[in-house]
Amino acid sequence: MTDERPFHHGNLRAALLDAAGRALRERGADQLSLRDLAREVGVSHAAPGRHFADRQALLDALAEDGFARLDGALRAALAGTDDDFSSHMRAAVTAYVRFATENAALLELMYTSKHRPGATRIAKAAEAPFGLMNELIVQGQRQGALQGGPSERIGIVLFATLQGIASIINGDVVGPELLDGLVDNAVDQFLRGARPPEQSGSRGRRRPSPE
């Protein structure tokens, strides 16, 4: 039988990415097939080749698009906050964890793809959201809310905290209804632990008496 489905589509690339995103959530990356996606969007099995040379190219495009979506979510969250650093941090952390829990399979694909040799476009796309979070940490240092030193080291601690919250929710260790409370507690503890020493208090210490 000949394939009588059309070769052309009004916006085939976007339609394929949308369908691939749904398939990723429902079946996982291993089950993604260009032929199945072509059938789903109603085009010939050869049509996706106009945009994606193979399955790996489709996965890379999904990962790249995922970082763009994460960046958009972070910027939208920050745009709706007050000017103070605490509000910015709380908004960004909440936006990240929501994205991570609502797009668990996509986030895993994003990070595994980013570190694959030759995935330069994905690594470039990741610079926007990671750069935004680093700028936020630098802002906190500039305002005296966070201790000085390499912002990347503080960022690693923050990232580990966010990933930890996302992983216990995605792993059904705790229910998603606890997300907001966990984020609030995490932000409070992070801000207390990362503030400059002179603001952290000196429990149990006495200032030496002048001689």
PDB file of C-alpha atoms in Angstrom:
ATOM      1  CA  MET A   1       0.000   0.000   0.000  1.00  0.00           C
ATOM      2  CA  THR A   2       1.215   3.482  -0.801  1.00  0.00           C
ATOM      3  CA  ASP A   3       1.279   6.137   1.881  1.00  0.00           C
ATOM      4  CA  GLU A   4      -1.356   8.672   0.792  1.00  0.00           C
ATOM      5  CA  ARG A   5      -0.857  11.036   3.694  1.00  0.00           C
ATOM      6  CA  PRO A   6       0.343  14.534   2.726  1.00  0.00           C
ATOM      7  CA  PHE A   7       4.009  15.434   2.666  1.00  0.00           C
ATOM      8  CA  HIS A   8       3.402  19.094   3.507  1.00  0.00           C
ATOM      9  CA  HIS A   9       2.135  20.561   6.762  1.00  0.00           C
ATOM     10  CA  GLY A  10       1.469  24.159   7.751  1.00  0.00           C
ATOM     11  CA  ASN A  11       3.938  24.102  10.663  1.00  0.00           C
ATOM     12  CA  LEU A  12       5.370  20.611  10.659  1.00  0.00           C
ATOM     13  CA  ARG A  13       8.365  21.197  12.899  1.00  0.00           C
ATOM     14  CA  ALA A  14       6.256  22.660  15.716  1.00  0.00           C
ATOM     15  CA  ALA A  15       3.638  19.937  15.325  1.00  0.00           C
ATOM     16  CA  LEU A  16       6.273  17.207  15.522  1.00  0.00           C
ATOM     17  CA  LEU A  17       7.882  18.745  18.605  1.00  0.00           C
ATOM     18  CA  ASP A  18       4.501  19.060  20.280  1.00  0.00           C
ATOM     19  CA  ALA A  19       3.652  15.437  19.522  1.00  0.00           C
ATOM     20  CA  ALA A  20       7.128  14.321  20.594  1.00  0.00           C
ATOM     21  CA  GLY A  21       6.720  16.155  23.898  1.00  0.00           C
ATOM     22  CA  ARG A  22       3.486  14.297  24.610  1.00  0.00           C
ATOM     23  CA  ALA A  23       5.058  10.968  23.650  1.00  0.00           C
ATOM     24  CA  LEU A  24       8.049  11.705  25.874  1.00  0.00           C
ATOM     25  CA  ARG A  25       5.770  12.275  28.880  1.00  0.00           C
ATOM     26  CA  GLU A  26       3.630   9.222  28.186  1.00  0.00           C
ATOM     27  CA  ARG A  27       6.117   6.632  26.910  1.00  0.00           C
ATOM     28  CA  GLY A  28       9.665   7.902  27.469  1.00  0.00           C
ATOM     29  CA  ALA A  29      12.497   8.821  25.113  1.00  0.00           C
ATOM     30  CA  ASP A  30      13.257   5.220  24.138  1.00  0.00           C
ATOM     31  CA  GLN A  31       9.847   4.855  22.516  1.00  0.00           C
ATOM     32  CA  LEU A  32      10.004   7.967  20.353  1.00  0.00           C
ATOM     33  CA  SER A  33       9.742   7.194  16.630  1.00  0.00           C
ATOM     34  CA  LEU A  34       9.694   9.640  13.734  1.00  0.00           C
ATOM     35  CA  ARG A  35       7.421   7.299  11.803  1.00  0.00           C
ATOM     36  CA  ASP A  36       4.901   7.151  14.672  1.00  0.00           C
ATOM     37  CA  LEU A  37       5.006  10.923  15.105  1.00  0.00           C
ATOM     38  CA  ALA A  38       4.440  11.440  11.372  1.00  0.00           C
ATOM     39  CA  ARG A  39       1.373   9.217  11.596  1.00  0.00           C
ATOM     40  CA  GLU A  40       0.115  11.154  14.609  1.00  0.00           C
ATOM     41  CA  VAL A  41       0.358  14.570  12.963  1.00  0.00           C
ATOM     42  CA  GLY A  42      -1.039  13.233   9.690  1.00  0.00           C
ATOM     43  CA  VAL A  43       1.877  13.468   7.273  1.00  0.00           C
ATOM     44  CA  SER A  44       3.842  10.928   5.260  1.00  0.00           C
ATOM     45  CA  HIS A  45       6.586   9.000   7.037  1.00  0.00           C
ATOM     46  CA  ALA A  46       9.188  10.838   4.943  1.00  0.00           C
ATOM     47  CA  ALA A  47       7.967  14.339   5.825  1.00  0.00           C
ATOM     48  CA  PRO A  48       9.726  14.682   9.225  1.00  0.00           C
ATOM     49  CA  GLY A  49      13.058  14.292   7.429  1.00  0.00           C
ATOM     50  CA  ARG A  50      12.686  17.850   6.187  1.00  0.00           C
ATOM     51  CA  HIS A  51      13.319  19.053   9.747  1.00  0.00           C
ATOM     52  CA  PHE A  52      14.995  16.187  11.606  1.00  0.00           C
ATOM     53  CA  ALA A  53      17.607  14.008   9.964  1.00  0.00           C
ATOM     54  CA  ASP A  54      17.001  11.217  12.457  1.00  0.00           C
ATOM     55  CA  ARG A  55      15.581  10.388  15.859  1.00  0.00           C
ATOM     56  CA  GLN A  56      18.594  11.867  17.662  1.00  0.00           C
ATOM     57  CA  ALA A  57      18.084  15.183  15.908  1.00  0.00           C
ATOM     58  CA  LEU A  58      14.486  15.220  17.146  1.00  0.00           C
ATOM     59  CA  LEU A  59      15.588  14.478  20.729  1.00  0.00           C
ATOM     60  CA  ASP A  60      18.186  17.250  20.523  1.00  0.00           C
ATOM     61  CA  ALA A  61      15.552  19.688  19.302  1.00  0.00           C
ATOM     62  CA  LEU A  62      13.285  18.699  22.202  1.00  0.00           C
ATOM     63  CA  ALA A  63      16.107  19.316  24.683  1.00  0.00           C
ATOM     64  CA  GLU A  64      16.996  22.669  23.117  1.00  0.00           C
ATOM     65  CA  ASP A  65      13.361  23.735  23.151  1.00  0.00           C
ATOM     66  CA  GLY A  66      13.115  22.604  26.777  1.00  0.00           C
ATOM     67  CA  PHE A  67      15.876  24.961  27.885  1.00  0.00           C
ATOM     68  CA  ALA A  68      14.181  27.801  26.011  1.00  0.00           C
ATOM     69  CA  ARG A  69      10.910  27.011  27.785  1.00  0.00           C
ATOM     70  CA  LEU A  70      12.655  26.869  31.172  1.00  0.00           C
ATOM     71  CA  ASP A  71      14.276  30.236  30.509  1.00  0.00           C
ATOM     72  CA  GLY A  72      10.891  31.699  29.566  1.00  0.00           C
ATOM     73  CA  ALA A  73       9.278  30.320  32.736  1.00  0.00           C
ATOM     74  CA  LEU A  74      12.002  31.805  34.941  1.00  0.00           C
ATOM     75  CA  ARG A  75      11.847  35.222  33.282  1.00  0.00           C
ATOM     76  CA  ALA A  76       8.053  35.326  33.459  1.00  0.00           C
ATOM     77  CA  ALA A  77       8.179  34.469  37.165  1.00  0.00           C
ATOM     78  CA  LEU A  78      10.762  37.161  37.910  1.00  0.00           C
ATOM     79  CA  ALA A  79       8.830  39.781  35.944  1.00  0.00           C
ATOM     80  CA  GLY A  80       5.883  39.458  38.291  1.00  0.00           C
ATOM     81  CA  THR A  81       7.762  39.968  41.583  1.00  0.00           C
ATOM     82  CA  ASP A  82       8.733  42.811  43.861  1.00  0.00           C
ATOM     83  CA  ASP A  83      12.196  44.321  43.603  1.00  0.00           C
ATOM     84  CA  ASP A  84      13.692  42.712  46.690  1.00  0.00           C
ATOM     85  CA  PHE A  85      16.096  39.795  46.341  1.00  0.00           C
ATOM     86  CA  SER A  86      14.092  37.430  48.539  1.00  0.00           C
ATOM     87  CA  SER A  87      11.044  37.782  46.268  1.00  0.00           C
ATOM     88  CA  HIS A  88      13.188  37.198  43.188  1.00  0.00           C
ATOM     89  CA  MET A  89      14.763  34.086  44.674  1.00  0.00           C
ATOM     90  CA  ARG A  90      11.429  32.645  45.813  1.00  0.00           C
ATOM     91  CA  ALA A  91       9.839  33.263  42.391  1.00  0.00           C
ATOM     92  CA  ALA A  92      12.733  31.716  40.456  1.00  0.00           C
ATOM     93  CA  VAL A  93      12.975  28.663  42.701  1.00  0.00           C
ATOM     94  CA  THR A  94       9.221  28.064  42.509  1.00  0.00           C
ATOM     95  CA  ALA A  95       9.247  28.402  38.713  1.00  0.00           C
ATOM     96  CA  TYR A  96      12.158  25.986  38.362  1.00  0.00           C
ATOM     97  CA  VAL A  97      10.678  23.300  40.609  1.00  0.00           C
ATOM     98  CA  ARG A  98       7.272  23.577  38.927  1.00  0.00           C
ATOM     99  CA  PHE A  99       8.900  23.140  35.525  1.00  0.00           C
ATOM    100  CA  ALA A 100      10.958  20.213  36.807  1.00  0.00           C
ATOM    101  CA  THR A 101       7.946  18.413  38.268  1.00  0.00           C
ATOM    102  CA  GLU A 102       5.581  19.120  35.378  1.00  0.00           C
ATOM    103  CA  ASN A 103       8.191  18.099  32.768  1.00  0.00           C
ATOM    104  CA  ALA A 104      10.178  15.372  34.513  1.00  0.00           C
ATOM    105  CA  ALA A 105      10.991  13.301  31.415  1.00  0.00           C
ATOM    106  CA  LEU A 106      11.868  16.407  29.414  1.00  0.00           C
ATOM    107  CA  LEU A 107      14.181  17.719  32.147  1.00  0.00           C
ATOM    108  CA  GLU A 108      16.037  14.406  32.253  1.00  0.00           C
ATOM    109  CA  LEU A 109      16.437  14.524  28.474  1.00  0.00           C
ATOM    110  CA  MET A 110      17.654  18.129  28.656  1.00  0.00           C
ATOM    111  CA  TYR A 111      20.461  17.349  31.088  1.00  0.00           C
ATOM    112  CA  THR A 112      21.576  14.075  29.529  1.00  0.00           C
ATOM    113  CA  SER A 113      21.595  15.672  26.064  1.00  0.00           C
ATOM    114  CA  LYS A 114      23.470  18.768  27.254  1.00  0.00           C
ATOM    115  CA  HIS A 115      26.495  16.708  28.274  1.00  0.00           C
ATOM    116  CA  ARG A 116      26.678  14.598  25.130  1.00  0.00           C
ATOM    117  CA  PRO A 117      29.834  15.318  23.078  1.00  0.00           C
ATOM    118  CA  GLY A 118      29.034  17.602  20.163  1.00  0.00           C
ATOM    119  CA  ALA A 119      25.717  18.887  21.559  1.00  0.00           C
ATOM    120  CA  THR A 120      26.827  22.506  21.217  1.00  0.00           C
ATOM    121  CA  ARG A 121      23.374  23.914  20.385  1.00  0.00           C
ATOM    122  CA  ILE A 122      21.870  22.366  23.518  1.00  0.00           C
ATOM    123  CA  ALA A 123      24.724  23.619  25.691  1.00  0.00           C
ATOM    124  CA  LYS A 124      24.232  27.089  24.214  1.00  0.00           C
ATOM    125  CA  ALA A 125      20.487  26.973  24.924  1.00  0.00           C
ATOM    126  CA  ALA A 126      21.217  25.986  28.535  1.00  0.00           C
ATOM    127  CA  GLU A 127      23.297  29.125  29.052  1.00  0.00           C
ATOM    128  CA  ALA A 128      20.202  31.342  29.182  1.00  0.00           C
ATOM    129  CA  PRO A 129      18.397  29.829  32.214  1.00  0.00           C
ATOM    130  CA  PHE A 130      21.631  28.977  34.047  1.00  0.00           C
ATOM    131  CA  GLY A 131      22.982  32.444  33.337  1.00  0.00           C
ATOM    132  CA  LEU A 132      19.789  33.977  34.686  1.00  0.00           C
ATOM    133  CA  MET A 133      20.098  32.027  37.941  1.00  0.00           C
ATOM    134  CA  ASN A 134      23.759  33.023  38.241  1.00  0.00           C
ATOM    135  CA  GLU A 135      22.806  36.683  37.720  1.00  0.00           C
ATOM    136  CA  LEU A 136      20.282  36.294  40.518  1.00  0.00           C
ATOM    137  CA  ILE A 137      22.975  35.009  42.881  1.00  0.00           C
ATOM    138  CA  VAL A 138      25.310  37.862  41.888  1.00  0.00           C
ATOM    139  CA  GLN A 139      22.451  40.281  42.612  1.00  0.00           C
ATOM    140  CA  GLY A 140      22.108  38.783  46.092  1.00  0.00           C
ATOM    141  CA  GLN A 141      25.848  39.141  46.687  1.00  0.00           C
ATOM    142  CA  ARG A 142      25.785  42.730  45.493  1.00  0.00           C
ATOM    143  CA  GLN A 143      22.916  43.550  47.858  1.00  0.00           C
ATOM    144  CA  GLY A 144      24.592  41.835  50.809  1.00  0.00           C
ATOM    145  CA  ALA A 145      21.988  39.072  51.049  1.00  0.00           C
ATOM    146  CA  LEU A 146      24.466  36.331  50.058  1.00  0.00           C
ATOM    147  CA  GLN A 147      28.077  35.763  51.009  1.00  0.00           C
ATOM    148  CA  GLY A 148      30.799  36.706  48.572  1.00  0.00           C
ATOM    149  CA  GLY A 149      33.021  34.357  46.620  1.00  0.00           C
ATOM    150  CA  PRO A 150      32.459  32.412  43.397  1.00  0.00           C
ATOM    151  CA  SER A 151      28.785  32.639  42.517  1.00  0.00           C
ATOM    152  CA  GLU A 152      28.999  29.250  40.801  1.00  0.00           C
ATOM    153  CA  ARG A 153      29.676  27.484  44.107  1.00  0.00           C
ATOM    154  CA  ILE A 154      26.615  29.028  45.728  1.00  0.00           C
ATOM    155  CA  GLY A 155      24.667  28.148  42.584  1.00  0.00           C
ATOM    156  CA  ILE A 156      25.642  24.482  42.856  1.00  0.00           C
ATOM    157  CA  VAL A 157      24.232  24.319  46.390  1.00  0.00           C
ATOM    158  CA  LEU A 158      21.017  25.983  45.232  1.00  0.00           C
ATOM    159  CA  PHE A 159      20.755  23.709  42.197  1.00  0.00           C
ATOM    160  CA  ALA A 160      21.240  20.610  44.350  1.00  0.00           C
ATOM    161  CA  THR A 161      18.428  21.795  46.617  1.00  0.00           C
ATOM    162  CA  LEU A 162      16.038  22.380  43.716  1.00  0.00           C
ATOM    163  CA  GLN A 163      16.839  19.057  42.092  1.00  0.00           C
ATOM    164  CA  GLY A 164      16.360  17.333  45.417  1.00  0.00           C
ATOM    165  CA  ILE A 165      12.862  18.751  45.857  1.00  0.00           C
ATOM    166  CA  ALA A 166      11.950  17.885  42.276  1.00  0.00           C
ATOM    167  CA  SER A 167      13.275  14.334  42.589  1.00  0.00           C
ATOM    168  CA  ILE A 168      11.313  13.457  45.720  1.00  0.00           C
ATOM    169  CA  ILE A 169       8.137  14.798  44.134  1.00  0.00           C
ATOM    170  CA  ASN A 170       8.754  13.078  40.795  1.00  0.00           C
ATOM    171  CA  GLY A 171       9.624   9.880  42.649  1.00  0.00           C
ATOM    172  CA  ASP A 172       6.337   9.985  44.594  1.00  0.00           C
ATOM    173  CA  VAL A 173       8.219  10.193  47.879  1.00  0.00           C
ATOM    174  CA  VAL A 174       6.054  13.189  48.770  1.00  0.00           C
ATOM    175  CA  GLY A 175       2.909  14.503  47.112  1.00  0.00           C
ATOM    176  CA  PRO A 176       2.980  17.445  44.682  1.00  0.00           C
ATOM    177  CA  GLU A 177       0.614  19.346  46.972  1.00  0.00           C
ATOM    178  CA  LEU A 178       3.610  19.845  49.311  1.00  0.00           C
ATOM    179  CA  LEU A 179       5.642  21.641  46.634  1.00  0.00           C
ATOM    180  CA  ASP A 180       4.913  25.219  47.721  1.00  0.00           C
ATOM    181  CA  GLY A 181       5.679  24.518  51.371  1.00  0.00           C
ATOM    182  CA  LEU A 182       8.905  22.701  50.526  1.00  0.00           C
ATOM    183  CA  VAL A 183      10.007  25.556  48.285  1.00  0.00           C
ATOM    184  CA  ASP A 184       9.286  28.145  50.989  1.00  0.00           C
ATOM    185  CA  ASN A 185      11.269  26.181  53.559  1.00  0.00           C
ATOM    186  CA  ALA A 186      14.135  25.593  51.115  1.00  0.00           C
ATOM    187  CA  VAL A 187      14.396  29.275  50.192  1.00  0.00           C
ATOM    188  CA  ASP A 188      14.310  30.368  53.845  1.00  0.00           C
ATOM    189  CA  GLN A 189      17.040  27.881  54.791  1.00  0.00           C
ATOM    190  CA  PHE A 190      19.144  28.730  51.749  1.00  0.00           C
ATOM    191  CA  LEU A 191      18.998  32.468  52.441  1.00  0.00           C
ATOM    192  CA  ARG A 192      19.885  31.951  56.100  1.00  0.00           C
ATOM    193  CA  GLY A 193      22.745  29.589  55.325  1.00  0.00           C
ATOM    194  CA  ALA A 194      24.234  31.599  52.462  1.00  0.00           C
ATOM    195  CA  ARG A 195      24.104  35.071  53.982  1.00  0.00           C
ATOM    196  CA  PRO A 196      27.370  36.805  54.885  1.00  0.00           C
ATOM    197  CA  PRO A 197      28.926  35.638  58.196  1.00  0.00           C
ATOM    198  CA  GLU A 198      28.391  38.993  59.899  1.00  0.00           C
ATOM    199  CA  GLN A 199      24.650  38.619  59.269  1.00  0.00           C
ATOM    200  CA  SER A 200      24.452  34.976  60.304  1.00  0.00           C
ATOM    201  CA  GLY A 201      24.921  35.578  64.010  1.00  0.00           C
ATOM    202  CA  SER A 202      27.635  34.168  66.186  1.00  0.00           C
ATOM    203  CA  ARG A 203      25.831  31.855  68.561  1.00  0.00           C
ATOM    204  CA  GLY A 204      28.099  30.677  71.347  1.00  0.00           C
ATOM    205  CA  ARG A 205      30.864  33.141  70.536  1.00  0.00           C
ATOM    206  CA  ARG A 206      31.925  36.136  72.557  1.00  0.00           C
ATOM    207  CA  ARG A 207      33.752  39.072  71.145  1.00  0.00           C
ATOM    208  CA  PRO A 208      37.236  39.135  72.666  1.00  0.00           C
ATOM    209  CA  SER A 209      37.727  41.785  75.314  1.00  0.00           C
ATOM    210  CA  PRO A 210      40.277  44.466  74.575  1.00  0.00           C
ATOM    211  CA  GLU A 211      43.407  44.113  76.654  1.00  0.00           C
TER     212      GLU A 211
END
